[in-house]
Amino acid sequence: MFEKVLLRNIEIPNSHEIGVYENAGGYKSLATVLNNYKPNDLIDTVKESKLRGRGGAGFPTGMKWSFVPKDTKKTPLLCCNADEGEPGTFKDRALMEKDPHMMLEGIVIAAYAIGAKICYIYIRGEYELSINRVENAIKEAYAKGYLGSDILGSGFGLDVYIHRGAGAYICGEETALLESIEGRRAQPKLKPPFPAVEGLYGCPTVINNVETFACLPHIIERGPDWFKNIGPKESPGPKLYCLSGQVKRPGLYELPMGISIRELVENYGGGSCSGKIKAVIPGGVSAPMFPENQLDIGLDFNSLAAAGSMLGSAGVIVLDDTTCIVQVITRITEFFNHESCGKCTPCREGLDWSAKILLRIEAGEGKHEDLERLDSLCNTIFGNSFCALGVGASWALQATLKHFRDEFVQHIEEGKCPFH
Amino acid sequence: MAKVTIDGKEYEVADGSLILEAVMGEGIHIPTFCYQKRLTPLASCRMCLVEIEGQPKLSPACVTRVADGMVVNTTTERVSNTRESMLELLLANHPLDCPICDKAGECELQNTVFEYGAGVSSFRDEKRVFRSKDLSLNQVIIFNANRCIQCQRCVRMCEDVVGAVALGTIDRGMDSEITGFENSLVGCDHCGNCIEVCPVGALMSQPYRYTARSWDLIETDTTCAFCGTGCQLSVGNRDGKLTRVRSKYETGINGETLCAKGRFGADFIDSDDRLTTPMVRKDGKLFPVSWDEAMNTLLQLIGNNVGMGRSSGLVSAGLSCETLYLFQKMMRTVFQTNNIDCSNRWTSAEEDGSKLYDVLPDFFNSFYEREPLESLLEADCVLVVGSHVTDDNPVTDYLIRLSQQHRPNRLLLASARPSRLDTQSVASLRLLPGREARLFAALEASLTSEATGKISPLFDAFIAQAGALLEASQKISILIGSDIFRSAKATETLLWLQTYAITLKSLGKRVSIQFLFDRSNQLGAWELGLLPNVLPGWHHISNPAHRTLFEEAWNCKLPLTEGEDIHGILQSCAEGDMDMLYCLHSDPLSFYPDRELVEQSLSKVKVLVVQASHRSAITDRADIVLPGAGYGEEEGTLLNNEGRLQKLEKFRPPIKSARSNRDIFQQVTAVLGHQLGPCDSKSLFTELSKLVPSFSGIKYTDIKDPGSLTKIKPDVGLAKSTLPPRSLPKGDCENHPTDSFMLITGESRFHSGGLSLQSETLRGIEGEAYIEINKEVGLALGFQESERVTIKSNRGELNLPIKFNKYFDPKTVFIPENFPDLHLNKMWDKGEYPCPVNLIKIATA
Amino acid sequence: MPGNLREQIELITDRYPNRRSAIMPALFLAQKQHGYLSGEVQAQVAGILDVPEIWVFELATFYTMFHTEPIGTFHIQVCTNVSCLLRRADNLLKFLENRLQIKTGETTEDGRFSLSSVECLGACDKAPALMVNQDYFENQDEDKIDQILDRLSAMGMNVSRDK
Ligand SMILES: Cc1cc2nc3c(=O)[nH]c(=O)nc-3n(C[C@H](O)[C@H](O)[C@H](O)COP(=O)(O)O)c2cc1C
Ligand code: SF4
Ligand code: FES
């Protein structure tokens, strides 16, 4: 059995309380950092661990931190991305509900590394319990001196505030998230300047995911070597996988990076409901799905990228053979269409037309040309949209059209959905 | 410089320039929708995607900067296919209702499709329809959401440039829709800049709607005559009827922007109050007559008095240089008088008996900077005094706002009314007219660390902040608003301004001073001698050499003595010392701040000649009414605040029996047995450019966009006076009677002088005056928004609706000056400005 | 929550360097108090924060959790995204439509129930999932929904909107 690290406390009753967290060794890493590390050493340590962001893009965390200019007049800011909107993903919710202090400790460590004095935690609005638990954890941390103007007597200070999302998936995109905090419509912003240089309120800003923060105390506690020796070399560490869909034992699994899709689904998830897998989405619905014969790919950033998909948010969704692929991709496209912020032409207009056409095909009213139209829409959106939402949406559709073209054709030729 | 290869050819372009702007200079065209030079870049429409070698994705040319060695391709198959697809997507949901769309013919979408589109759409599902009927957002703006392509130019224009923040985008994704709060823009600036930048027919002008097809319009590029900013605009005519005004991208100081007055006010030329025929008074009533009869009457009435110097002329400073020049020439040569002045000064004579016109020549020859506003705004510190820029000179307000975008923290504001620029300033101060000298004295003292004594906490705090910024600044620009001319301390203010400027200069700083005039040709009027003491070009009446120059040029003798200014003129009339008053497009009865005095003058003056384009209070009192050409009916030039000469074009002949103003002068002169010389604008300009040093070297035909900047020649004009040491300004800054308010006036955002009230459109936007007051104070007094209350001064009272403004000074109230029927000038005691007033709730029956 | 809306909003503005940032939290507070964000309420928020009204309108309509129209006392939000769809959330939605006799997106005539189909709620391993106001209900089936509805129906009409 792989030793649980990120989820080590969640079975303990009242795991969200500070006492439980402290008993399990919590906040020791913070003390270590404040006593023994200079910010630059800390950044180096995180670089050494090869920790890559757990929010989706897998950007090396230490490197991101090192982009914050050292000599700016504006104090850097820190943001925690807890917007978790990618369908199939529920890991951050679990961390916030069950062990908010692990994330908080990571936040203080990161703030120390980049010299931030304020951190905003952007939590999606639906996560009421997470909001309450994190809010409470913040209060507890202040009371214990883990937050505030002089943390553990080190002279380093940090204030943490929650900014509550209100139902917009795009707010997970980091620049849209910043716009949202600034009180604007959450539309992605032009890069460069990158947030690390000019982000929230014009200040250098680092944005990391909840799980990324949660990894930090462990890297300090056990050392970067421990971390980088778990899983593949370029994409190491313990990882939370969200398993859902037509699988016998859906749930949140902490496993080493790089475990294969098949192993996760069969060994941990107990196999698919019907016993026959049709396809698996490996990293939330933005990640192109794989048909059954490609399930031996490792669930890590590089392996999945090489295979034409991505680890994304590690939302692994299993589709068994009772499932209509057209219905699934139609729903996915409708999701992206609904969540498109509307800023750029290809995503705003292209997804709407894609959804209209898909709905028609699913309803048995498709024509053969529709498939070409979808191909060309994907081409127009992919790579040309302003942010990765459009890219993800078209990528997922493109892959589905490729792997399961027969099923689309069947819908068109039979004039109905063969599954319904 | 960076070496880049664009479409196979190598170019040297400025480092860091945008690919789009770099290729534009090379004649390569990349289609765009969301890009617009002044607006914050968005890169959202994705029309401008180009290929950069080594980059897997296409890059938006509108935001990508060139780098040395970059290889850019704008015409590959991939690029053109992508463009085609973007266009196809934009069209897929577009209603394609070009046959009934106002924008047809000048629609960027239509044009771009024509040039880059595939021509056919392969989408067959139903189009998105927001609503079947267009959304009327206010009197001038109407919106068709179905045509919108979400380029967000309008929203950025409204927020970043105009600063109104009235338009926004609601909902998201495919449902994103441009609109105002609760789908209304009733409270917006009505500037229509959102309409102007809309690339398609989504935002439309209500007055223009369905009146013409763009290709049926004859457009004339001309200059706006509503304020001293001097915007360029284009008047569209259909069969001789004015149909719309628009601004043009990157044209004039204003680029594509205008204000409500400029964009929607030009219809004043077709108002019912246009004077269309000469009239003379018979048995106490005015009767229409022929031009011959009018001239005969004139001869009968004043023939004998010509040359006796008992005549005087008042003009509007909104007329062209050529017309004004010819008028003063007529007054001086034919009527032998220097009693000439502009009528738009909102103050009765100066408190201490000093005369503004004594300081003007020196000021304009030594202190006024003729410089493009754009470069003036690049200063390290911009100090604005005595102007509600947002209302007085709206486009100047935009330019100030824009200049702050990339270099903020340079603006200082001291004005009686709060304005939108306050939020952009480092420090702002509410300062009543008449206290500006105090301000300059205090700023000066802060430089020399002299103690001036405490004035008030707010004032002192402003001086501290402003002083620090000014001290740290190398280049300083000072913009002075028309408010200072409303005070009876205008002369003292100007002298203190000069003193302050001299001190700044002595510290090695570069100082530029410009006025923000409310009238479009105030600078021109003064420059051309519409003053009692100076001849055109700031030549002094009492300087024999100067006089000789003109006597030779005009071939006649000139009156020797300085004339009276407007106050003196009216006073003389009232005392029965004036035989004739000639009002040229000016109405002192409505706008001179002592109505009683004007009443007396009019009853005593023997002959009142009024030459104007529109009926007004004064035409009703005239002995002879001469209908003169209105805006756009006579050509000439205007000199804006920057000292830039711009063309005023004629886009139609004077209506009905009205005549060109200069033709009228010629007729008047002829009937009196004199000659005035040629009066066509070209010959006139040649004549006056010989006499006005700052105009020399400028040819009439060379005046094209962006106009011609005039230059003061240091060796001509007047000798520079060294300023006498000034004593500290008298009067303290906090002399409010505690139980009353101080009433001030000025321009409304939607009106300019009295003329714009003749515009049906502007009248529709704002048809009645109001009392603006601090919201909390108003509420504490038990008033409600729009409730009518009585405002009472020692002299008079008015009933007007209340308008709340939470930023207003608690002790100041404001009534716009633009409503002649209101008789606002009843409220003032002579020279008492600002004027103490009380507000009284009207008892409800 | 103690104090009136203005006081509550003033408290949160301290967290941000400018007042515009406080629009979202202010809208949550206003919605809690008024049930939904009418134009009047939006204007009130704009007034308290001293920001242009259009900024408030923009946000009130961008985010799905803000309601600019009245919403039922109990807002039933069924996740119909992939993981829940794979567990037949579409059937649950139809079942709810039948029970409540309304279509998705509508509110019952008595104003008690509104039914929405929403995007992923982050409860995918316990699909199908739904929310009633702020509460999660996971691993749902028709029987469980029946029970929930019965319980909610039994509650008086004077239940506050936010719980
Ligand atoms: C459309 C879109 C949605 C996203 N949603 C999330 C999200 O819900 N949570 C998250 O942590 N990152 C999300 N991301 C990724 C973030 O933009 C960003 O990369 C991440 O928060 C950085 O944190 P990390 O470096 O710790 O991964 C999203 C990205 C895109 C393009
Ligand atoms: S890709 Fe979609 S979500 Fe991203 S900017 Fe464009 S419209 Fe907005
Ligand atoms: S002009 Fe470049 S993206 Fe619109």
mmCIF file of N, CA, C and O in Angstrom, chain B residues 394-429:
data_model
loop_
_atom_site.group_PDB
_atom_site.id
_atom_site.type_symbol
_atom_site.label_atom_id
_atom_site.label_comp_id
_atom_site.label_asym_id
_atom_site.label_seq_id
_atom_site.Cartn_x
_atom_site.Cartn_y
_atom_site.Cartn_z
ATOM 1 N N PRO B 394 -15.345 68.569 -22.865
ATOM 2 C CA PRO B 394 -15.362 67.118 -22.628
ATOM 3 C C PRO B 394 -14.225 66.362 -23.309
ATOM 4 O O PRO B 394 -13.642 65.454 -22.705
ATOM 5 N N VAL B 395 -13.898 66.725 -24.523
ATOM 6 C CA VAL B 395 -12.878 65.933 -25.205
ATOM 7 C C VAL B 395 -11.499 66.178 -24.585
ATOM 8 O O VAL B 395 -10.663 65.277 -24.524
ATOM 9 N N THR B 396 -11.285 67.375 -24.074
ATOM 10 C CA THR B 396 -10.042 67.620 -23.335
ATOM 11 C C THR B 396 -10.003 66.720 -22.106
ATOM 12 O O THR B 396 -8.963 66.170 -21.753
ATOM 13 N N ASP B 397 -11.142 66.552 -21.500
ATOM 14 C CA ASP B 397 -11.250 65.625 -20.363
ATOM 15 C C ASP B 397 -10.816 64.230 -20.787
ATOM 16 O O ASP B 397 -10.023 63.575 -20.108
ATOM 17 N N TYR B 398 -11.295 63.766 -21.954
ATOM 18 C CA TYR B 398 -10.887 62.425 -22.416
ATOM 19 C C TYR B 398 -9.370 62.363 -22.578
ATOM 20 O O TYR B 398 -8.730 61.382 -22.217
ATOM 21 N N LEU B 399 -8.839 63.440 -23.174
ATOM 22 C CA LEU B 399 -7.400 63.405 -23.470
ATOM 23 C C LEU B 399 -6.587 63.416 -22.179
ATOM 24 O O LEU B 399 -5.552 62.767 -22.087
ATOM 25 N N ILE B 400 -7.078 64.145 -21.201
ATOM 26 C CA ILE B 400 -6.377 64.133 -19.909
ATOM 27 C C ILE B 400 -6.443 62.729 -19.314
ATOM 28 O O ILE B 400 -5.449 62.184 -18.851
ATOM 29 N N ARG B 401 -7.630 62.141 -19.374
ATOM 30 C CA ARG B 401 -7.786 60.795 -18.809
ATOM 31 C C ARG B 401 -6.835 59.817 -19.506
ATOM 32 O O ARG B 401 -6.138 59.043 -18.859
ATOM 33 N N LEU B 402 -6.822 59.876 -20.822
ATOM 34 C CA LEU B 402 -5.949 58.969 -21.575
ATOM 35 C C LEU B 402 -4.485 59.176 -21.223
ATOM 36 O O LEU B 402 -3.722 58.224 -21.093
ATOM 37 N N SER B 403 -4.114 60.445 -21.060
ATOM 38 C CA SER B 403 -2.705 60.725 -20.789
ATOM 39 C C SER B 403 -2.295 60.171 -19.427
ATOM 40 O O SER B 403 -1.117 59.931 -19.178
ATOM 41 N N GLN B 404 -3.271 59.977 -18.563
ATOM 42 C CA GLN B 404 -2.972 59.465 -17.229
ATOM 43 C C GLN B 404 -2.856 57.948 -17.199
ATOM 44 O O GLN B 404 -2.356 57.373 -16.242
ATOM 45 N N GLN B 405 -3.360 57.328 -18.283
ATOM 46 C CA GLN B 405 -3.445 55.878 -18.267
ATOM 47 C C GLN B 405 -2.074 55.222 -18.134
ATOM 48 O O GLN B 405 -1.901 54.312 -17.350
ATOM 49 N N HIS B 406 -1.142 55.719 -18.905
ATOM 50 C CA HIS B 406 0.161 55.073 -18.866
ATOM 51 C C HIS B 406 1.119 55.729 -17.884
ATOM 52 O O HIS B 406 2.087 55.124 -17.455
ATOM 53 N N ARG B 407 0.820 56.987 -17.555
ATOM 54 C CA ARG B 407 1.648 57.658 -16.547
ATOM 55 C C ARG B 407 0.732 58.334 -15.543
ATOM 56 O O ARG B 407 0.449 59.516 -15.660
ATOM 57 N N PRO B 408 0.259 57.629 -14.572
ATOM 58 C CA PRO B 408 -0.676 58.232 -13.617
ATOM 59 C C PRO B 408 0.061 59.110 -12.590
ATOM 60 O O PRO B 408 1.270 59.303 -12.690
ATOM 61 N N ASN B 409 -0.712 59.594 -11.650
ATOM 62 C CA ASN B 409 -0.160 60.372 -10.527
ATOM 63 C C ASN B 409 0.532 61.662 -10.950
ATOM 64 O O ASN B 409 1.605 61.995 -10.466
ATOM 65 N N ARG B 410 -0.078 62.372 -11.891
ATOM 66 C CA ARG B 410 0.524 63.631 -12.324
ATOM 67 C C ARG B 410 -0.474 64.766 -12.335
ATOM 68 O O ARG B 410 -0.140 65.884 -12.702
ATOM 69 N N LEU B 411 -1.717 64.462 -11.976
ATOM 70 C CA LEU B 411 -2.770 65.441 -12.182
ATOM 71 C C LEU B 411 -3.164 66.130 -10.871
ATOM 72 O O LEU B 411 -3.338 65.479 -9.841
ATOM 73 N N LEU B 412 -3.312 67.448 -10.947
ATOM 74 C CA LEU B 412 -3.796 68.227 -9.802
ATOM 75 C C LEU B 412 -5.006 69.032 -10.271
ATOM 76 O O LEU B 412 -4.985 69.602 -11.356
ATOM 77 N N LEU B 413 -6.026 69.091 -9.442
ATOM 78 C CA LEU B 413 -7.255 69.772 -9.853
ATOM 79 C C LEU B 413 -7.733 70.729 -8.777
ATOM 80 O O LEU B 413 -7.841 70.353 -7.620
ATOM 81 N N ALA B 414 -8.029 71.938 -9.182
ATOM 82 C CA ALA B 414 -8.662 72.869 -8.248
ATOM 83 C C ALA B 414 -9.812 73.529 -8.990
ATOM 84 O O ALA B 414 -9.590 74.302 -9.922
ATOM 85 N N SER B 415 -11.021 73.183 -8.613
ATOM 86 C CA SER B 415 -12.170 73.718 -9.337
ATOM 87 C C SER B 415 -13.349 73.846 -8.390
ATOM 88 O O SER B 415 -13.381 73.230 -7.329
ATOM 89 N N ALA B 416 -14.319 74.636 -8.806
ATOM 90 C CA ALA B 416 -15.471 74.861 -7.946
ATOM 91 C C ALA B 416 -16.373 73.637 -7.903
ATOM 92 O O ALA B 416 -16.954 73.320 -6.877
ATOM 93 N N ARG B 417 -16.480 72.980 -9.038
ATOM 94 C CA ARG B 417 -17.351 71.819 -9.098
ATOM 95 C C ARG B 417 -16.513 70.552 -9.129
ATOM 96 O O ARG B 417 -15.441 70.526 -9.728
ATOM 97 N N PRO B 418 -17.014 69.485 -8.536
ATOM 98 C CA PRO B 418 -16.295 68.214 -8.647
ATOM 99 C C PRO B 418 -16.458 67.687 -10.064
ATOM 100 O O PRO B 418 -17.481 67.928 -10.698
ATOM 101 N N SER B 419 -15.465 67.012 -10.577
ATOM 102 C CA SER B 419 -15.631 66.429 -11.898
ATOM 103 C C SER B 419 -15.069 65.027 -11.875
ATOM 104 O O SER B 419 -14.479 64.584 -10.902
ATOM 105 N N ARG B 420 -15.250 64.360 -12.982
ATOM 106 C CA ARG B 420 -14.822 62.987 -13.099
ATOM 107 C C ARG B 420 -13.316 62.829 -13.009
ATOM 108 O O ARG B 420 -12.806 61.777 -12.692
ATOM 109 N N LEU B 421 -12.617 63.910 -13.306
ATOM 110 C CA LEU B 421 -11.162 63.800 -13.266
ATOM 111 C C LEU B 421 -10.638 63.752 -11.837
ATOM 112 O O LEU B 421 -9.496 63.369 -11.607
ATOM 113 N N ASP B 422 -11.476 64.154 -10.885
ATOM 114 C CA ASP B 422 -11.021 64.156 -9.492
ATOM 115 C C ASP B 422 -10.436 62.811 -9.092
ATOM 116 O O ASP B 422 -9.399 62.742 -8.442
ATOM 117 N N THR B 423 -11.129 61.739 -9.502
ATOM 118 C CA THR B 423 -10.687 60.419 -9.069
ATOM 119 C C THR B 423 -9.341 60.058 -9.684
ATOM 120 O O THR B 423 -8.686 59.132 -9.243
ATOM 121 N N GLN B 424 -8.967 60.762 -10.738
ATOM 122 C CA GLN B 424 -7.693 60.455 -11.380
ATOM 123 C C GLN B 424 -6.566 61.314 -10.854
ATOM 124 O O GLN B 424 -5.425 61.153 -11.257
ATOM 125 N N SER B 425 -6.903 62.272 -10.006
ATOM 126 C CA SER B 425 -5.891 63.244 -9.632
ATOM 127 C C SER B 425 -5.134 62.814 -8.390
ATOM 128 O O SER B 425 -5.616 62.034 -7.576
ATOM 129 N N VAL B 426 -3.953 63.363 -8.258
ATOM 130 C CA VAL B 426 -3.161 63.140 -7.056
ATOM 131 C C VAL B 426 -3.827 63.859 -5.890
ATOM 132 O O VAL B 426 -3.907 63.363 -4.772
ATOM 133 N N ALA B 427 -4.335 65.053 -6.202
ATOM 134 C CA ALA B 427 -5.040 65.816 -5.181
ATOM 135 C C ALA B 427 -6.033 66.722 -5.888
ATOM 136 O O ALA B 427 -5.760 67.216 -6.975
ATOM 137 N N SER B 428 -7.175 66.917 -5.262
ATOM 138 C CA SER B 428 -8.129 67.854 -5.847
ATOM 139 C C SER B 428 -8.703 68.738 -4.749
ATOM 140 O O SER B 428 -8.760 68.348 -3.586
ATOM 141 N N LEU B 429 -9.086 69.916 -5.159
ATOM 142 C CA LEU B 429 -9.542 70.913 -4.192
ATOM 143 C C LEU B 429 -10.784 71.599 -4.742
ATOM 144 O O LEU B 429 -10.848 71.912 -5.932
#
